[in-house]
PDB file of C-alpha atoms in Angstrom:
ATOM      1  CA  UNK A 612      20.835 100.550   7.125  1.00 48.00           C
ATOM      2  CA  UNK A 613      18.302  99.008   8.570  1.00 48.00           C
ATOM      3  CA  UNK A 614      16.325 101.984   9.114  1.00 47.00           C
ATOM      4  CA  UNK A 615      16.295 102.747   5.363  1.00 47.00           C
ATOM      5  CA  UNK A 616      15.285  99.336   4.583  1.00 48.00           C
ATOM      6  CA  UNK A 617      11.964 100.163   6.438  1.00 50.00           C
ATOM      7  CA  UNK A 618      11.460 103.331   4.825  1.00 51.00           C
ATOM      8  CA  UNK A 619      11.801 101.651   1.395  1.00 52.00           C
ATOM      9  CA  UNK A 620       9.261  99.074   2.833  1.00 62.00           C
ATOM     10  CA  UNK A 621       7.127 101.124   3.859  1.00 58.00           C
ATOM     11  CA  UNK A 622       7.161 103.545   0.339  1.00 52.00           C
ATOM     12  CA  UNK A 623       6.452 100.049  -1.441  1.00 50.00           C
ATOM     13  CA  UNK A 624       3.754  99.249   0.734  1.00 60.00           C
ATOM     14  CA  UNK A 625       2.091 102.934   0.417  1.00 59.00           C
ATOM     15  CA  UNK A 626       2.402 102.200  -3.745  1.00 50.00           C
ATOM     16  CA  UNK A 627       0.942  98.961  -3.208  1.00 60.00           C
ATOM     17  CA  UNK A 628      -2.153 100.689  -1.674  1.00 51.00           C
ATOM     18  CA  UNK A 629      -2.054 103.203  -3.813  1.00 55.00           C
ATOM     19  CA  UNK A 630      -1.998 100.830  -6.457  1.00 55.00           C
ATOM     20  CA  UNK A 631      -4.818  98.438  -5.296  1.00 59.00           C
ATOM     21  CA  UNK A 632      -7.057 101.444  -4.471  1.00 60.00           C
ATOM     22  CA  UNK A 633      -6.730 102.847  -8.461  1.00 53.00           C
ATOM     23  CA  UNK A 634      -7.314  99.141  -9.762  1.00 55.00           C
ATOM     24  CA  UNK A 635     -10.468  99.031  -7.609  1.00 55.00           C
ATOM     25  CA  UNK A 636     -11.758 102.220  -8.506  1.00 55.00           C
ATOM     26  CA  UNK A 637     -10.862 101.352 -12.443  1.00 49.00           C
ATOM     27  CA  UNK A 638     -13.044  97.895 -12.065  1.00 55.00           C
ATOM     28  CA  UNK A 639     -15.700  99.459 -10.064  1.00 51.00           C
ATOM     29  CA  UNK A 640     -15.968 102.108 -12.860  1.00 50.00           C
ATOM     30  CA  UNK A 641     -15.884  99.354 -15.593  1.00 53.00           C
ATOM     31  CA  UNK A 642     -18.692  97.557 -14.087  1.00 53.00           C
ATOM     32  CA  UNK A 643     -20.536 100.943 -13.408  1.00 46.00           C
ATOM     33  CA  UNK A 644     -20.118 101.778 -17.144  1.00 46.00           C
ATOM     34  CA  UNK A 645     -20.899  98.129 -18.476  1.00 57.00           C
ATOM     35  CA  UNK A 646     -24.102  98.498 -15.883  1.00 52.00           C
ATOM     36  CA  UNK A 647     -25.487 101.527 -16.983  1.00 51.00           C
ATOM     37  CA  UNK A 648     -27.588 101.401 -20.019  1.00 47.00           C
ATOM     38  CA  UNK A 649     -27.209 104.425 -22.287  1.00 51.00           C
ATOM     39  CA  UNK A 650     -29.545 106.832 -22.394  1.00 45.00           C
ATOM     40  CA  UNK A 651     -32.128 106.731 -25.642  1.00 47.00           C
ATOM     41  CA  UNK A 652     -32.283 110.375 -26.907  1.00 49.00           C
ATOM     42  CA  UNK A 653     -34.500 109.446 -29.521  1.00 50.00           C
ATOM     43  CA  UNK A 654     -38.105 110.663 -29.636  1.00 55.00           C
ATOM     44  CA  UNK A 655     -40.711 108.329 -28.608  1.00 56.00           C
ATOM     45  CA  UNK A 656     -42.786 107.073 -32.132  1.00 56.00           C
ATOM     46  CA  UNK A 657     -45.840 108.865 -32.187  1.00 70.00           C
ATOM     47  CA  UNK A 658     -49.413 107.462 -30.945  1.00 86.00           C
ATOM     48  CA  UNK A 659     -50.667 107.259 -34.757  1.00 94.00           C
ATOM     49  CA  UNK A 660     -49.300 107.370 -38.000  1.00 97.00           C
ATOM     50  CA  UNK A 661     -49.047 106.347 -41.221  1.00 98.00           C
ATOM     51  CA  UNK A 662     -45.472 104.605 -42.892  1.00 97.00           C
ATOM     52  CA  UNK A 663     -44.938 103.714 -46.740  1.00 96.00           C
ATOM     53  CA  UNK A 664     -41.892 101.761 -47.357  1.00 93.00           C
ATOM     54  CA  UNK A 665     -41.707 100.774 -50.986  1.00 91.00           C
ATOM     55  CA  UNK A 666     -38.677  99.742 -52.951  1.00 88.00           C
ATOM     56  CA  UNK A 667     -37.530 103.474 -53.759  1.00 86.00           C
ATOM     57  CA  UNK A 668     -38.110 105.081 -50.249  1.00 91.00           C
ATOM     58  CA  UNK A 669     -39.954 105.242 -47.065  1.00 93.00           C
ATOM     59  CA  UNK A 670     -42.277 107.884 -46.195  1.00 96.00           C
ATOM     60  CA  UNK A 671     -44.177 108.639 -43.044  1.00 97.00           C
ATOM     61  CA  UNK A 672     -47.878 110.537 -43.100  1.00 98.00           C
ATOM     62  CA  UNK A 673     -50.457 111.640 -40.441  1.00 98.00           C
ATOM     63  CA  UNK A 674     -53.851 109.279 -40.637  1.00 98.00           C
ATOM     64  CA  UNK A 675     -55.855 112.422 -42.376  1.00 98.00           C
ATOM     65  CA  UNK A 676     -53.098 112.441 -44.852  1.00 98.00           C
ATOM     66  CA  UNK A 677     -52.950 108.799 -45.702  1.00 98.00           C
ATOM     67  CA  UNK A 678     -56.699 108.698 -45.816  1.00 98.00           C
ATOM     68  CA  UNK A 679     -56.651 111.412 -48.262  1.00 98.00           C
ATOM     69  CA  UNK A 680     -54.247 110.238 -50.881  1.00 98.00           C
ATOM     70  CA  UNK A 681     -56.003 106.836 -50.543  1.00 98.00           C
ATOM     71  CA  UNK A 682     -59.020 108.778 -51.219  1.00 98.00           C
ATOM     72  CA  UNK A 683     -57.761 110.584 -54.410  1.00 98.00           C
ATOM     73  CA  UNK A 684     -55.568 107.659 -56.111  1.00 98.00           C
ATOM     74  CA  UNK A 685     -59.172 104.966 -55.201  1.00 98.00           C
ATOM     75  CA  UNK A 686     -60.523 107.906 -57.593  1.00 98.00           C
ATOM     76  CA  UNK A 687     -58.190 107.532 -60.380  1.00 98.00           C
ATOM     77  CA  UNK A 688     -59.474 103.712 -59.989  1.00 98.00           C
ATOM     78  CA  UNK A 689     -62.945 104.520 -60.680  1.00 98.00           C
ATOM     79  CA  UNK A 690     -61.678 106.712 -63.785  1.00 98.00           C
ATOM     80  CA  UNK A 691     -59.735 104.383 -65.094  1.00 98.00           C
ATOM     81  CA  UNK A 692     -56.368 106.742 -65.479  1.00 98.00           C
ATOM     82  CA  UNK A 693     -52.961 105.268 -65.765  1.00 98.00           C
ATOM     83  CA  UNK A 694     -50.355 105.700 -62.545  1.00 98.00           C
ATOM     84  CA  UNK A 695     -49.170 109.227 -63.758  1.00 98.00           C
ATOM     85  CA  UNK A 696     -52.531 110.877 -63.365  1.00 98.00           C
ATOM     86  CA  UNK A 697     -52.009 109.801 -59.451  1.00 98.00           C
ATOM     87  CA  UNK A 698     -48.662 111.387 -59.421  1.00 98.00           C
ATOM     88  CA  UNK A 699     -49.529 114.600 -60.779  1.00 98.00           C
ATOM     89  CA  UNK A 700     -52.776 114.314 -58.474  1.00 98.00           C
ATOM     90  CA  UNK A 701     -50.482 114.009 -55.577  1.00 98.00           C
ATOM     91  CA  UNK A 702     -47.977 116.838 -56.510  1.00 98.00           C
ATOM     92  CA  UNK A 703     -51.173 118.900 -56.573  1.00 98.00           C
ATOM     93  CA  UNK A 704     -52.136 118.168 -53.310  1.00 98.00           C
ATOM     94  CA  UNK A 705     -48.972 118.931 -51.888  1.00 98.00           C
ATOM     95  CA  UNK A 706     -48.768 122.090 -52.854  1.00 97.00           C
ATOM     96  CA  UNK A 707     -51.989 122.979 -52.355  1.00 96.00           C
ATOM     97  CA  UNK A 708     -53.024 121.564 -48.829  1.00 97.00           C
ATOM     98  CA  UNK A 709     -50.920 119.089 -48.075  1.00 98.00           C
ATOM     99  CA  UNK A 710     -53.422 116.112 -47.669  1.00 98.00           C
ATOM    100  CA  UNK A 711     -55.294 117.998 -45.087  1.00 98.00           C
ATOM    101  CA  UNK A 712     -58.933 118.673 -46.444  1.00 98.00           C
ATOM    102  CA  UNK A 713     -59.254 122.262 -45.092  1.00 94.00           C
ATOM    103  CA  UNK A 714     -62.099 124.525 -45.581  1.00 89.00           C
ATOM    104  CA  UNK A 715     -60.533 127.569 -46.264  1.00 83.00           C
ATOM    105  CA  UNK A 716     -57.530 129.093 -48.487  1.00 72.00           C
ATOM    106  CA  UNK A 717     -56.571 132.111 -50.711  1.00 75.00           C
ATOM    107  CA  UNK A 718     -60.175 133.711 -51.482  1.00 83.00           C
ATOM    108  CA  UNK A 719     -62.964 131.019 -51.664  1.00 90.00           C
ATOM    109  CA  UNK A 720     -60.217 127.917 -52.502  1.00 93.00           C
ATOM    110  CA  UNK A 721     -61.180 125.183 -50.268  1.00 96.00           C
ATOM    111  CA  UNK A 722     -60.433 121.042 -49.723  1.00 97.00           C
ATOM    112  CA  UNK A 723     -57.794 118.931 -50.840  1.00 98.00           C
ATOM    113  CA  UNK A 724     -57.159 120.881 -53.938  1.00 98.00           C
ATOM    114  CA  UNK A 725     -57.869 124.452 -53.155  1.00 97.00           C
ATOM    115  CA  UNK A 726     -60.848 125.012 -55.589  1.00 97.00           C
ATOM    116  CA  UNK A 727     -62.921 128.031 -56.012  1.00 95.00           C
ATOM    117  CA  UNK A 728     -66.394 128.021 -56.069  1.00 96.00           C
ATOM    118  CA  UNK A 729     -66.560 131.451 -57.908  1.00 95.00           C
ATOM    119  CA  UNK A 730     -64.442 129.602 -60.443  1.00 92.00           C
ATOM    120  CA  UNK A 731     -67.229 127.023 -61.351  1.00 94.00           C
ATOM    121  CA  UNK A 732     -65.493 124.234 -59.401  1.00 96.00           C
ATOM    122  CA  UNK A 733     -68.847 123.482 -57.714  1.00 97.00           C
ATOM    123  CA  UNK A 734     -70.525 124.091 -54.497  1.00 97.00           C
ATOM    124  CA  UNK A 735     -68.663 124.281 -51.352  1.00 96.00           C
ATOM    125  CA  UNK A 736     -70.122 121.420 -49.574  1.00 97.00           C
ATOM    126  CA  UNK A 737     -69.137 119.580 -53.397  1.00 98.00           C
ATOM    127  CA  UNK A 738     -65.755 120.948 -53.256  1.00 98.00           C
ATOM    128  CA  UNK A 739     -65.015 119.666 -49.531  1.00 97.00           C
ATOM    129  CA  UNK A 740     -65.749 116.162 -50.544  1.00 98.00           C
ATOM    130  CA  UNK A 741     -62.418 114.481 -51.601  1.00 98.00           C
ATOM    131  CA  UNK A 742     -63.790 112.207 -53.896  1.00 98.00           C
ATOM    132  CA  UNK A 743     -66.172 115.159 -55.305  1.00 98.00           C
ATOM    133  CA  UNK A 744     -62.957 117.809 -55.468  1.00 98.00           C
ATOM    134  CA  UNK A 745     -60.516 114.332 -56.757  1.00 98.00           C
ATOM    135  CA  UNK A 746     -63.118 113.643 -59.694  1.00 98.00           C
ATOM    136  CA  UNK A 747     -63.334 117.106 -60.804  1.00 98.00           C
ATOM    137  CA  UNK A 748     -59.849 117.498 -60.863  1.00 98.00           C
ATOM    138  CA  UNK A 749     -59.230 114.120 -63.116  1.00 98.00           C
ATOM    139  CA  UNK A 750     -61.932 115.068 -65.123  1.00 98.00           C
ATOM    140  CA  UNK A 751     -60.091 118.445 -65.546  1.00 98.00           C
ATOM    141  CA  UNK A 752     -56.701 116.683 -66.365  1.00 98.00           C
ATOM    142  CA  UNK A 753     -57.728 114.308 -69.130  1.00 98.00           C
ATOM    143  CA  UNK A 754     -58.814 117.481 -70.941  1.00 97.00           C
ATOM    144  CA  UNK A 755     -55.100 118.686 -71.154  1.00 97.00           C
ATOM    145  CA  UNK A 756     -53.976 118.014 -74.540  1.00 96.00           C
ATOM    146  CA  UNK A 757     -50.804 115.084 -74.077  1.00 96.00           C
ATOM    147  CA  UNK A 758     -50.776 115.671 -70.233  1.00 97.00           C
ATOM    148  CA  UNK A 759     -48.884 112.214 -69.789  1.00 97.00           C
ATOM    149  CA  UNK A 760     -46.228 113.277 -71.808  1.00 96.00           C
ATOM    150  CA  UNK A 761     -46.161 116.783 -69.766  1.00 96.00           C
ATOM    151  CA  UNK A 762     -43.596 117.270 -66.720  1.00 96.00           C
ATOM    152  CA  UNK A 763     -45.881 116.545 -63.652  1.00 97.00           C
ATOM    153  CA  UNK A 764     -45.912 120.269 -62.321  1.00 96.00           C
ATOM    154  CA  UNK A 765     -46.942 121.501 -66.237  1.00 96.00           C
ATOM    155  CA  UNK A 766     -49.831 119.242 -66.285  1.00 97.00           C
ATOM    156  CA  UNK A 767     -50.651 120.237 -62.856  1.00 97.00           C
ATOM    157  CA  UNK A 768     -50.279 124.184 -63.707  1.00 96.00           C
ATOM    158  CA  UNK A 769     -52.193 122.909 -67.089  1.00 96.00           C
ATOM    159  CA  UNK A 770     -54.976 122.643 -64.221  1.00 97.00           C
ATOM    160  CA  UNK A 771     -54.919 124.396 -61.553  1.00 94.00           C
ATOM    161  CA  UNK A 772     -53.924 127.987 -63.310  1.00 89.00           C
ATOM    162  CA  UNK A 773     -52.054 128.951 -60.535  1.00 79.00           C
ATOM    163  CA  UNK A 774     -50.285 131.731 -59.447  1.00 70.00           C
ATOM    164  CA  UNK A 775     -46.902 129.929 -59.282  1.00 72.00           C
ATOM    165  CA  UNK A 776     -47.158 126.495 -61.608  1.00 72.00           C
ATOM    166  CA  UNK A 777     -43.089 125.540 -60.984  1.00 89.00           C
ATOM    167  CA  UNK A 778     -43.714 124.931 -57.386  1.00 94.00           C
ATOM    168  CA  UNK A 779     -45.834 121.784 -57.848  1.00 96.00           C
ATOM    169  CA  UNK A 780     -42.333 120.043 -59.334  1.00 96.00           C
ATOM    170  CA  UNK A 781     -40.621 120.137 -55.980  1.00 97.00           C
ATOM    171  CA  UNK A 782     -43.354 117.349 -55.003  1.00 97.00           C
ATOM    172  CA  UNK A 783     -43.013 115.010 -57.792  1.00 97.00           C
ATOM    173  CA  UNK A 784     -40.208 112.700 -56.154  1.00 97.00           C
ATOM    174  CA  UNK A 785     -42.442 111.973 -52.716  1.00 97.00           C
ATOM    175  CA  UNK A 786     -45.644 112.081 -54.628  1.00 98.00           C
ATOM    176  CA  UNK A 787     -44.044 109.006 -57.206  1.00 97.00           C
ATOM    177  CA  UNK A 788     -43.047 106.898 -53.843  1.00 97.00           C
ATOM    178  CA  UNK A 789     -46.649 107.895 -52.744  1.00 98.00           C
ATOM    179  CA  UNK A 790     -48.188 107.085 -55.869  1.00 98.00           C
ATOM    180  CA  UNK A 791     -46.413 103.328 -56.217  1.00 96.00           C
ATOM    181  CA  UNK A 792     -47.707 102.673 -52.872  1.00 97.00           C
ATOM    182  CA  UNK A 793     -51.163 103.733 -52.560  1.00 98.00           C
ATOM    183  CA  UNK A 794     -52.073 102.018 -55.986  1.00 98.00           C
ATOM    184  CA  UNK A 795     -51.105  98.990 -54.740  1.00 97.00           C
ATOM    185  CA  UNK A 796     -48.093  98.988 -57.384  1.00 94.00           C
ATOM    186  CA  UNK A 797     -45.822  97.599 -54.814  1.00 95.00           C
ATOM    187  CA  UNK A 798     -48.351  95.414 -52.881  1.00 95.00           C
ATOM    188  CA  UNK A 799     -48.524  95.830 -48.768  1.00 96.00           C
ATOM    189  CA  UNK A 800     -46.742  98.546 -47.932  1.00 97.00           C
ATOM    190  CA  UNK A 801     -48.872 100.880 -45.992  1.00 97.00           C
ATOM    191  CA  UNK A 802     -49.642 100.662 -42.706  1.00 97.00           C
ATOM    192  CA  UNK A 803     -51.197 102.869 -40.147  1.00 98.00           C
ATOM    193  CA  UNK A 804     -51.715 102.690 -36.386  1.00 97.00           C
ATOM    194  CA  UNK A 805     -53.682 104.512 -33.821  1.00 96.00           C
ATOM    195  CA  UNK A 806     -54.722 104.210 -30.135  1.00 94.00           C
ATOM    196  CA  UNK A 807     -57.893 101.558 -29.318  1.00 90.00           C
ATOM    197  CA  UNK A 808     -59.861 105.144 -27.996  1.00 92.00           C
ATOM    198  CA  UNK A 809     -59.352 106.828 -31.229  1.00 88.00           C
ATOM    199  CA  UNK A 810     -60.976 104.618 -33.194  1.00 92.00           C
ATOM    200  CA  UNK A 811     -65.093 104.994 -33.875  1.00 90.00           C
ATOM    201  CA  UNK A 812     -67.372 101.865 -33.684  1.00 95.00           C
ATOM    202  CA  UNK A 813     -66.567  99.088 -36.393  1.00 97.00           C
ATOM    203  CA  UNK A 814     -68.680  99.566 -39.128  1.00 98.00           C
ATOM    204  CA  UNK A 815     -67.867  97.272 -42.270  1.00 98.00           C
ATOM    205  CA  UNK A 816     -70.801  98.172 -44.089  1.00 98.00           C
ATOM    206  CA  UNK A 817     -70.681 101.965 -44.085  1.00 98.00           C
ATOM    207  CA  UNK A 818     -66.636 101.326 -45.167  1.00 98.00           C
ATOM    208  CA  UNK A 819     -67.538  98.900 -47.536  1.00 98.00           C
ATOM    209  CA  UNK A 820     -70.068 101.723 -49.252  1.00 98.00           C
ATOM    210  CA  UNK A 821     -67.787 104.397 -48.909  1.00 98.00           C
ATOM    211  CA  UNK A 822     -64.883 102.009 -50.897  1.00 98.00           C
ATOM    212  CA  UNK A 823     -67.750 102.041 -53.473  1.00 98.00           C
ATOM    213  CA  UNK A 824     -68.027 105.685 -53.486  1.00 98.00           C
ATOM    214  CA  UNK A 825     -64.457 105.671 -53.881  1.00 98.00           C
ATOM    215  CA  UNK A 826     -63.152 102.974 -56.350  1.00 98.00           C
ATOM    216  CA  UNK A 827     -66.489 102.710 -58.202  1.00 97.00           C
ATOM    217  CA  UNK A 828     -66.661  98.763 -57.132  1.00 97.00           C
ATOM    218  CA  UNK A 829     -66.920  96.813 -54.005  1.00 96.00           C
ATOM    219  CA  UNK A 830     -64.518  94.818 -52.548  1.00 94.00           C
ATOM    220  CA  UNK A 831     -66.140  91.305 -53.758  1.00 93.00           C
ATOM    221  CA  UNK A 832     -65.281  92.499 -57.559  1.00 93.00           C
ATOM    222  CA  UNK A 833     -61.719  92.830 -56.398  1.00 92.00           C
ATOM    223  CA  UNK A 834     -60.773  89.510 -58.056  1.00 86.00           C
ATOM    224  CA  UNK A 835     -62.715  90.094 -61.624  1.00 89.00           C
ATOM    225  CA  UNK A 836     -62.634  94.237 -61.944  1.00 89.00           C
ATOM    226  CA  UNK A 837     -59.458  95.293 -63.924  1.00 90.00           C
ATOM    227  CA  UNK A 838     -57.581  98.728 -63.598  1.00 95.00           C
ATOM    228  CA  UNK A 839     -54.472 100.721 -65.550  1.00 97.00           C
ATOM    229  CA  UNK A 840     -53.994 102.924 -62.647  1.00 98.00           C
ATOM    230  CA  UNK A 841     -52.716  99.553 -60.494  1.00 97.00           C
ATOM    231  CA  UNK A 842     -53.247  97.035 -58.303  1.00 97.00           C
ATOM    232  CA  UNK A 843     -56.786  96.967 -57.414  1.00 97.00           C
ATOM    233  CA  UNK A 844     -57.075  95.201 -54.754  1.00 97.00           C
ATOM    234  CA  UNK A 845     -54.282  95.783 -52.435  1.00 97.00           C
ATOM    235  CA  UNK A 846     -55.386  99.300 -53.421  1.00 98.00           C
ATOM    236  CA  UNK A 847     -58.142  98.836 -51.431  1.00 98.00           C
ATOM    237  CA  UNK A 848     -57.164  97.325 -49.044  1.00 98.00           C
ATOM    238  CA  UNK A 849     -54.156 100.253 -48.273  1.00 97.00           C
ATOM    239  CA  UNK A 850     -57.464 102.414 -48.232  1.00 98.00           C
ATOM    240  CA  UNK A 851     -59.150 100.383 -45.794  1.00 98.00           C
ATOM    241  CA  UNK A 852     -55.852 100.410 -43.520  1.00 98.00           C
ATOM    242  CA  UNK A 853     -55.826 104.195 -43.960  1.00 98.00           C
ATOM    243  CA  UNK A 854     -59.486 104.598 -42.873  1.00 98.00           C
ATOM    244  CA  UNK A 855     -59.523 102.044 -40.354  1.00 98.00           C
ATOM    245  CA  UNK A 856     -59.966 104.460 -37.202  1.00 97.00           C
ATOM    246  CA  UNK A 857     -62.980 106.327 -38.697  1.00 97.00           C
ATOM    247  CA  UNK A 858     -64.720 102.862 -39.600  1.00 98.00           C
ATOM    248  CA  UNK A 859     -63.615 101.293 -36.184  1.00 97.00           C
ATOM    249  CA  UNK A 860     -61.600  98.030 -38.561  1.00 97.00           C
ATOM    250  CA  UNK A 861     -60.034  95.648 -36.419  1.00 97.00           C
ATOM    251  CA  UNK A 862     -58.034  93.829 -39.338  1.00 97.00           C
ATOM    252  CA  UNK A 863     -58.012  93.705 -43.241  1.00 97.00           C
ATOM    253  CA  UNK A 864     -56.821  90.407 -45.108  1.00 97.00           C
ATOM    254  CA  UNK A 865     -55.628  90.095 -48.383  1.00 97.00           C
ATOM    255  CA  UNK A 866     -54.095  87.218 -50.283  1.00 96.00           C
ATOM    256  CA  UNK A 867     -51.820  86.213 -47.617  1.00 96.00           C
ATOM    257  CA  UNK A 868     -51.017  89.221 -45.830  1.00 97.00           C
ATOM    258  CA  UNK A 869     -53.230  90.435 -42.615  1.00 97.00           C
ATOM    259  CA  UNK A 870     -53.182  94.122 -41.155  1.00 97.00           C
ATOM    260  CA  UNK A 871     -54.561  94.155 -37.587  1.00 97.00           C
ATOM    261  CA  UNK A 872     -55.003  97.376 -35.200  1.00 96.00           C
ATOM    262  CA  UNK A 873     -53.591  95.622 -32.353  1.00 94.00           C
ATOM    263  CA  UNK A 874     -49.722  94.865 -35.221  1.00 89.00           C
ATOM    264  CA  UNK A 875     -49.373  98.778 -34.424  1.00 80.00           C
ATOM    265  CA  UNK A 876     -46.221  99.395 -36.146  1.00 89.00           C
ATOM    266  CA  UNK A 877     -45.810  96.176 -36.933  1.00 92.00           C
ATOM    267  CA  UNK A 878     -47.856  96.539 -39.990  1.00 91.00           C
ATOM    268  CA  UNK A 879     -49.103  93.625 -42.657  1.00 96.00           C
ATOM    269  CA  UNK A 880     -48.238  89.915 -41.127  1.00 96.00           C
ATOM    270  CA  UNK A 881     -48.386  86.526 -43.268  1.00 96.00           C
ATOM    271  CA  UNK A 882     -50.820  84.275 -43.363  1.00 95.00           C
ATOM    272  CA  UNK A 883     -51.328  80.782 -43.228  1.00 92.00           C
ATOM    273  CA  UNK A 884     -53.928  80.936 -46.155  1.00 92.00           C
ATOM    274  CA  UNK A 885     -54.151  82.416 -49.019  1.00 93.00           C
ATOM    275  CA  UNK A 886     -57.761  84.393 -50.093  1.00 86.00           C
ATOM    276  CA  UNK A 887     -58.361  85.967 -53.174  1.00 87.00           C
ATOM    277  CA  UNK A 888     -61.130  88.215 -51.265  1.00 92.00           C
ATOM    278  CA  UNK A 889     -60.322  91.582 -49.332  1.00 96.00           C
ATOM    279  CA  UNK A 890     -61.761  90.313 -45.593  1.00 96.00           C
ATOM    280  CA  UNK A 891     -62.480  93.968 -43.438  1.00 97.00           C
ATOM    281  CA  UNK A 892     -63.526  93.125 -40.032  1.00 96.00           C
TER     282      UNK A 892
END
């Protein structure tokens, strides 16, 4: 009796270790797994960009694309055309070069829009202008009999006589969200970033002229100058954001929101005052 006694005693002790060991090696795995953080298999953001984020989407861009559109809706500004011209601008583009001003294409096309030179759109060094190849285009689209009453990719086809006019409509949804954004529709919603090296040597002035070029007024008429095609002045200043790394801007204030180079993705911040002037620095 005894003897079996000890052998029971000594099978309770062995689960007793057994069970101890397990209960150790649980916790230590608990703490191992609580320790650990978990691995991020996301892709790092990229060292420059461009993000919308309006009420109806968010859309990201390259800096040569954002510059672009800013480029082509600052010249439905100077025109004077309502929002739609923009949107069937932008469909265009899409289709056509997708906001990269490229100097080649099919035959002699060339820039934003793919003109032709042989087809009397003007010169090449004319057509590789944006705001050159953006005015001709406009000034092309107002001739279209009821083109704001058109589907976007007729009015576009109505234009650009292309080989395919149906495949400008599968761009009308981004270039709307596009559209509400870059004419300032929807206030500060674009913001770019870029690394410090990338950027050229600040130069208000020449960005100031080119705005000029662009919208057809300077930033200090911003409060009295009136447009259909949007809000002029955050217009601008979503330009100005867009071409801050080729003019070297540090920051752009408007009303009481403030864009800086050093925000990153950050974007537009508040203000503690309120100016009715766009500020580029």
């Amino acid at each position: 009796m005894p003897r079996k006694r000890r052998r029971i005693s000594a099978f309770v002790k062995i689960l007793i270790v057994l069970a101890l060991t397990c209960g150790l090696l649980v916790a230590a795995g608990i703490y191992a797994i609580r320790s650990i953080k978990p691995l991020d298999l996301s892709p790092p953001p990229p060292e420059e960009g461009c993000r919308l984020a309006t009420e109806e989407d968010t859309d990201t861009l390259e800096v040569e694309q954002a510059a672009n559109a800013a480029t082509v809706s600052g010249v439905a500004f100077a025109l004077d055309l309502p929002p739609h011209a923009v949107v069937v601008s932008y469909a265009t583009v899409w289709q056509e070069s997708k906001f990269y001003n490229i100097e080649y294409g099919d035959r002699d096309s060339l820039g934003l829009f793919q003109q032709r030179p042989s087809m009397e759109w003007g010169s090449p060094e004319e057509i590789i202008d944006p705001v050159y190849a953006s005015t001709q285009f406009y000034e092309e689209l107002v001739q279209v009999e009821g083109y704001l009453d058109l589907p976007v990719y007729e009015a576009a086809q109505a234009v650009q006589r292309s080989a395919d006019g149906f495949a400008y409509d599968q761009h009308e949804s981004r270039s709307r969200v596009m559209a509400d954004a870059f004419t300032g529709a929807e206030g500060a919603v674009v913001t770019c970033w870029f690394p410090e090296e990338q950027a050229g040597d600040t130069d208000v002035a020449a960005a100031v002229e080119e705005m000029r070029r662009v919208f057809g007024v300077g930033p200090e008429e911003v409060p009295i100058a009136q447009r259909q095609t949007g809000d002029l002045g955050w217009a601008m200043a979503q330009w100005a954001v867009a071409h801050a790394a080729t003019y070297g801007l540090t920051s752009v204030t408007y009303l009481d929101r403030q864009w800086t180079a050093a925000s990153g993705e950050e974007g537009w911040q508040a203000t503690e005052t309120v100016s009715e002037e766009l500020v580029l620095r």
